[in-house]
Amino acid sequence: TSVYSMIKINNSLSVSYNVLLVGICVAGIVLLSSCGTTRNYVYLKNIQKDTTINGLVNKDFESKIQPGDQLSIVATSLSPQEDEQFNKAAAVSVSSAMSGFTVYPDGTILLHRLGKITAAGLTRRELQAKIQKDLAAFMKEPIVNIGYLNHKVIVIGAVGKSAVLPMPEEQMNIFDVLVNSGDVNPEGMKDRVMVIREEGNTKKVRHLNLEDKAIFTDPWYYLQPNDIVYVKTDYQKAERAEKRSRTQSTIAMATASASFLLIIFDRIFR
């Protein structure tokens, strides 16, 4: 009878340990999953279905060339030797690291065959047409392509990687810039993206809401050369996420430790 009673007690203890073990595991899972979520920032969240957005920003802005600009100027024609001579001159016009033509303080650039010509105050398209016309005396059917080498956009803040992005064209839209910098981090505030723009002796600051479809009609949707984009961090969200991570780690460790101890006790007293 005493042996039977001992077996019965051990079986009861084993069942109790198993039940307790399962209870701790379930409790740990519940606690891990019940940690509250925080505000999620979502692009264009007020577009819920197929739609048409009117009044888009005109993307045909053309900036004027200024003294100090560095231009990539490449000519191609049906005169290969002349092409080579013209394009080779660009290799030493700026520096060994950047091939191009510098716009001098007086607004001119120095080109092979053409000498000094005025570039400041013209758009890329206007300068391109002028150079093509002047090169026609030396090349057969010349085609000229011009790009900016020193125009850039700076991206900082809560993004995948802070970056200085080249801007060879007149402008880039805000989404292009963010994608090329690794996109906005989870704690980045998509509804408060700051753009800083220098105009003359002043700096203008504007906040863009990328959660709102109205961004497509905002005049600052297209960034301009030397703009600075700063994505603000939601520090409360970041702190809550860090605290939640620490809590989850603590619960996981406690659950694992308790489970391990119960297994040991179960083996000893079985």
PDB file of C-alpha atoms in Angstrom, residues 59-176:
ATOM      1  CA  LYS A  59       8.179  68.717 -63.053  1.00  0.00           C
ATOM      2  CA  ASP A  60       9.500  70.791 -65.962  1.00  0.00           C
ATOM      3  CA  PHE A  61      11.497  73.131 -63.710  1.00  0.00           C
ATOM      4  CA  GLU A  62      14.838  74.115 -65.258  1.00  0.00           C
ATOM      5  CA  SER A  63      17.513  75.610 -63.068  1.00  0.00           C
ATOM      6  CA  LYS A  64      19.921  78.253 -64.328  1.00  0.00           C
ATOM      7  CA  ILE A  65      23.612  77.486 -64.520  1.00  0.00           C
ATOM      8  CA  GLN A  66      25.606  79.492 -62.002  1.00  0.00           C
ATOM      9  CA  PRO A  67      29.290  80.353 -61.444  1.00  0.00           C
ATOM     10  CA  GLY A  68      30.924  77.512 -59.548  1.00  0.00           C
ATOM     11  CA  ASP A  69      28.786  74.813 -61.145  1.00  0.00           C
ATOM     12  CA  GLN A  70      30.584  71.797 -62.519  1.00  0.00           C
ATOM     13  CA  LEU A  71      29.141  70.489 -65.746  1.00  0.00           C
ATOM     14  CA  SER A  72      29.440  67.212 -67.560  1.00  0.00           C
ATOM     15  CA  ILE A  73      29.506  68.047 -71.264  1.00  0.00           C
ATOM     16  CA  VAL A  74      29.776  65.165 -73.720  1.00  0.00           C
ATOM     17  CA  ALA A  75      29.651  65.554 -77.484  1.00  0.00           C
ATOM     18  CA  THR A  76      29.078  62.818 -80.048  1.00  0.00           C
ATOM     19  CA  SER A  77      28.965  63.221 -83.820  1.00  0.00           C
ATOM     20  CA  LEU A  78      29.865  61.626 -87.110  1.00  0.00           C
ATOM     21  CA  SER A  79      33.422  62.946 -86.623  1.00  0.00           C
ATOM     22  CA  PRO A  80      35.019  60.436 -84.187  1.00  0.00           C
ATOM     23  CA  GLN A  81      38.381  62.181 -83.994  1.00  0.00           C
ATOM     24  CA  GLU A  82      36.782  65.501 -83.096  1.00  0.00           C
ATOM     25  CA  ASP A  83      34.600  63.728 -80.502  1.00  0.00           C
ATOM     26  CA  GLU A  84      37.670  62.258 -78.874  1.00  0.00           C
ATOM     27  CA  GLN A  85      39.490  65.584 -78.715  1.00  0.00           C
ATOM     28  CA  PHE A  86      36.490  67.436 -77.296  1.00  0.00           C
ATOM     29  CA  ASN A  87      35.622  64.841 -74.655  1.00  0.00           C
ATOM     30  CA  LYS A  88      39.253  64.295 -73.658  1.00  0.00           C
ATOM     31  CA  ALA A  89      39.481  67.959 -72.645  1.00  0.00           C
ATOM     32  CA  ALA A  90      36.849  67.374 -69.963  1.00  0.00           C
ATOM     33  CA  ALA A  91      39.089  64.878 -68.179  1.00  0.00           C
ATOM     34  CA  VAL A  92      41.366  67.663 -66.897  1.00  0.00           C
ATOM     35  CA  SER A  93      38.881  70.498 -66.607  1.00  0.00           C
ATOM     36  CA  VAL A  94      37.768  69.864 -63.017  1.00  0.00           C
ATOM     37  CA  SER A  95      39.988  67.330 -61.300  1.00  0.00           C
ATOM     38  CA  SER A  96      41.333  63.825 -61.694  1.00  0.00           C
ATOM     39  CA  ALA A  97      38.394  62.575 -59.589  1.00  0.00           C
ATOM     40  CA  MET A  98      35.677  64.462 -61.478  1.00  0.00           C
ATOM     41  CA  SER A  99      35.706  64.945 -65.210  1.00  0.00           C
ATOM     42  CA  GLY A 100      33.794  67.994 -66.362  1.00  0.00           C
ATOM     43  CA  PHE A 101      33.874  71.731 -66.941  1.00  0.00           C
ATOM     44  CA  THR A 102      33.926  74.370 -64.212  1.00  0.00           C
ATOM     45  CA  VAL A 103      31.856  77.515 -64.643  1.00  0.00           C
ATOM     46  CA  TYR A 104      34.289  80.324 -63.819  1.00  0.00           C
ATOM     47  CA  PRO A 105      33.388  83.317 -61.596  1.00  0.00           C
ATOM     48  CA  ASP A 106      32.740  85.407 -64.719  1.00  0.00           C
ATOM     49  CA  GLY A 107      30.121  82.840 -65.812  1.00  0.00           C
ATOM     50  CA  THR A 108      32.111  81.318 -68.655  1.00  0.00           C
ATOM     51  CA  ILE A 109      33.424  77.841 -69.453  1.00  0.00           C
ATOM     52  CA  LEU A 110      36.411  76.950 -71.586  1.00  0.00           C
ATOM     53  CA  LEU A 111      35.735  74.405 -74.326  1.00  0.00           C
ATOM     54  CA  HIS A 112      37.915  72.718 -76.909  1.00  0.00           C
ATOM     55  CA  ARG A 113      37.555  74.391 -80.312  1.00  0.00           C
ATOM     56  CA  LEU A 114      35.086  76.981 -79.012  1.00  0.00           C
ATOM     57  CA  GLY A 115      37.203  78.738 -76.387  1.00  0.00           C
ATOM     58  CA  LYS A 116      35.358  80.750 -73.736  1.00  0.00           C
ATOM     59  CA  ILE A 117      31.594  80.797 -73.919  1.00  0.00           C
ATOM     60  CA  THR A 118      29.042  82.154 -71.469  1.00  0.00           C
ATOM     61  CA  ALA A 119      27.160  79.470 -69.510  1.00  0.00           C
ATOM     62  CA  ALA A 120      25.873  81.257 -66.381  1.00  0.00           C
ATOM     63  CA  GLY A 121      22.251  82.300 -66.647  1.00  0.00           C
ATOM     64  CA  LEU A 122      21.410  79.621 -69.217  1.00  0.00           C
ATOM     65  CA  THR A 123      19.537  76.380 -68.634  1.00  0.00           C
ATOM     66  CA  ARG A 124      21.165  73.093 -69.575  1.00  0.00           C
ATOM     67  CA  ARG A 125      18.942  72.883 -72.644  1.00  0.00           C
ATOM     68  CA  GLU A 126      19.853  76.405 -73.766  1.00  0.00           C
ATOM     69  CA  LEU A 127      23.569  75.777 -73.311  1.00  0.00           C
ATOM     70  CA  GLN A 128      23.260  72.434 -75.093  1.00  0.00           C
ATOM     71  CA  ALA A 129      21.632  74.088 -78.131  1.00  0.00           C
ATOM     72  CA  LYS A 130      24.296  76.801 -78.200  1.00  0.00           C
ATOM     73  CA  ILE A 131      27.228  74.365 -78.049  1.00  0.00           C
ATOM     74  CA  GLN A 132      25.676  72.079 -80.674  1.00  0.00           C
ATOM     75  CA  LYS A 133      25.247  75.038 -83.015  1.00  0.00           C
ATOM     76  CA  ASP A 134      28.831  76.245 -82.488  1.00  0.00           C
ATOM     77  CA  LEU A 135      30.319  72.752 -82.854  1.00  0.00           C
ATOM     78  CA  ALA A 136      28.605  72.254 -86.203  1.00  0.00           C
ATOM     79  CA  ALA A 137      31.526  74.139 -87.780  1.00  0.00           C
ATOM     80  CA  PHE A 138      33.918  71.392 -86.596  1.00  0.00           C
ATOM     81  CA  MET A 139      31.777  68.264 -86.262  1.00  0.00           C
ATOM     82  CA  LYS A 140      29.234  66.586 -88.465  1.00  0.00           C
ATOM     83  CA  GLU A 141      25.781  66.493 -86.843  1.00  0.00           C
ATOM     84  CA  PRO A 142      26.966  66.996 -83.245  1.00  0.00           C
ATOM     85  CA  ILE A 143      24.804  65.961 -80.296  1.00  0.00           C
ATOM     86  CA  VAL A 144      25.622  67.414 -76.889  1.00  0.00           C
ATOM     87  CA  ASN A 145      24.523  66.116 -73.480  1.00  0.00           C
ATOM     88  CA  ILE A 146      24.967  68.242 -70.348  1.00  0.00           C
ATOM     89  CA  GLY A 147      24.555  67.246 -66.705  1.00  0.00           C
ATOM     90  CA  TYR A 148      25.398  68.716 -63.318  1.00  0.00           C
ATOM     91  CA  LEU A 149      28.272  67.145 -61.415  1.00  0.00           C
ATOM     92  CA  ASN A 150      28.148  69.171 -58.210  1.00  0.00           C
ATOM     93  CA  HIS A 151      24.385  69.295 -57.594  1.00  0.00           C
ATOM     94  CA  LYS A 152      23.324  67.114 -54.702  1.00  0.00           C
ATOM     95  CA  VAL A 153      20.706  66.433 -52.046  1.00  0.00           C
ATOM     96  CA  ILE A 154      21.679  65.652 -48.450  1.00  0.00           C
ATOM     97  CA  VAL A 155      19.567  63.130 -46.492  1.00  0.00           C
ATOM     98  CA  ILE A 156      19.952  62.756 -42.721  1.00  0.00           C
ATOM     99  CA  GLY A 157      17.970  61.544 -39.730  1.00  0.00           C
ATOM    100  CA  ALA A 158      15.881  58.387 -39.334  1.00  0.00           C
ATOM    101  CA  VAL A 159      16.755  56.779 -42.673  1.00  0.00           C
ATOM    102  CA  GLY A 160      18.516  53.572 -43.626  1.00  0.00           C
ATOM    103  CA  LYS A 161      21.718  55.455 -44.431  1.00  0.00           C
ATOM    104  CA  SER A 162      22.488  59.158 -44.319  1.00  0.00           C
ATOM    105  CA  ALA A 163      23.726  60.099 -47.755  1.00  0.00           C
ATOM    106  CA  VAL A 164      24.792  62.804 -50.157  1.00  0.00           C
ATOM    107  CA  LEU A 165      22.942  61.932 -53.350  1.00  0.00           C
ATOM    108  CA  PRO A 166      24.109  63.231 -56.729  1.00  0.00           C
ATOM    109  CA  MET A 167      21.524  65.196 -58.682  1.00  0.00           C
ATOM    110  CA  PRO A 168      22.584  65.358 -62.341  1.00  0.00           C
ATOM    111  CA  GLU A 169      19.107  66.477 -63.436  1.00  0.00           C
ATOM    112  CA  GLU A 170      17.207  69.601 -62.340  1.00  0.00           C
ATOM    113  CA  GLN A 171      15.289  67.936 -59.551  1.00  0.00           C
ATOM    114  CA  MET A 172      14.347  64.685 -57.791  1.00  0.00           C
ATOM    115  CA  ASN A 173      11.104  63.886 -56.042  1.00  0.00           C
ATOM    116  CA  ILE A 174      11.066  63.188 -52.309  1.00  0.00           C
ATOM    117  CA  PHE A 175      10.333  59.473 -52.726  1.00  0.00           C
ATOM    118  CA  ASP A 176      13.310  58.980 -55.060  1.00  0.00           C
TER     119      ASP A 176
END
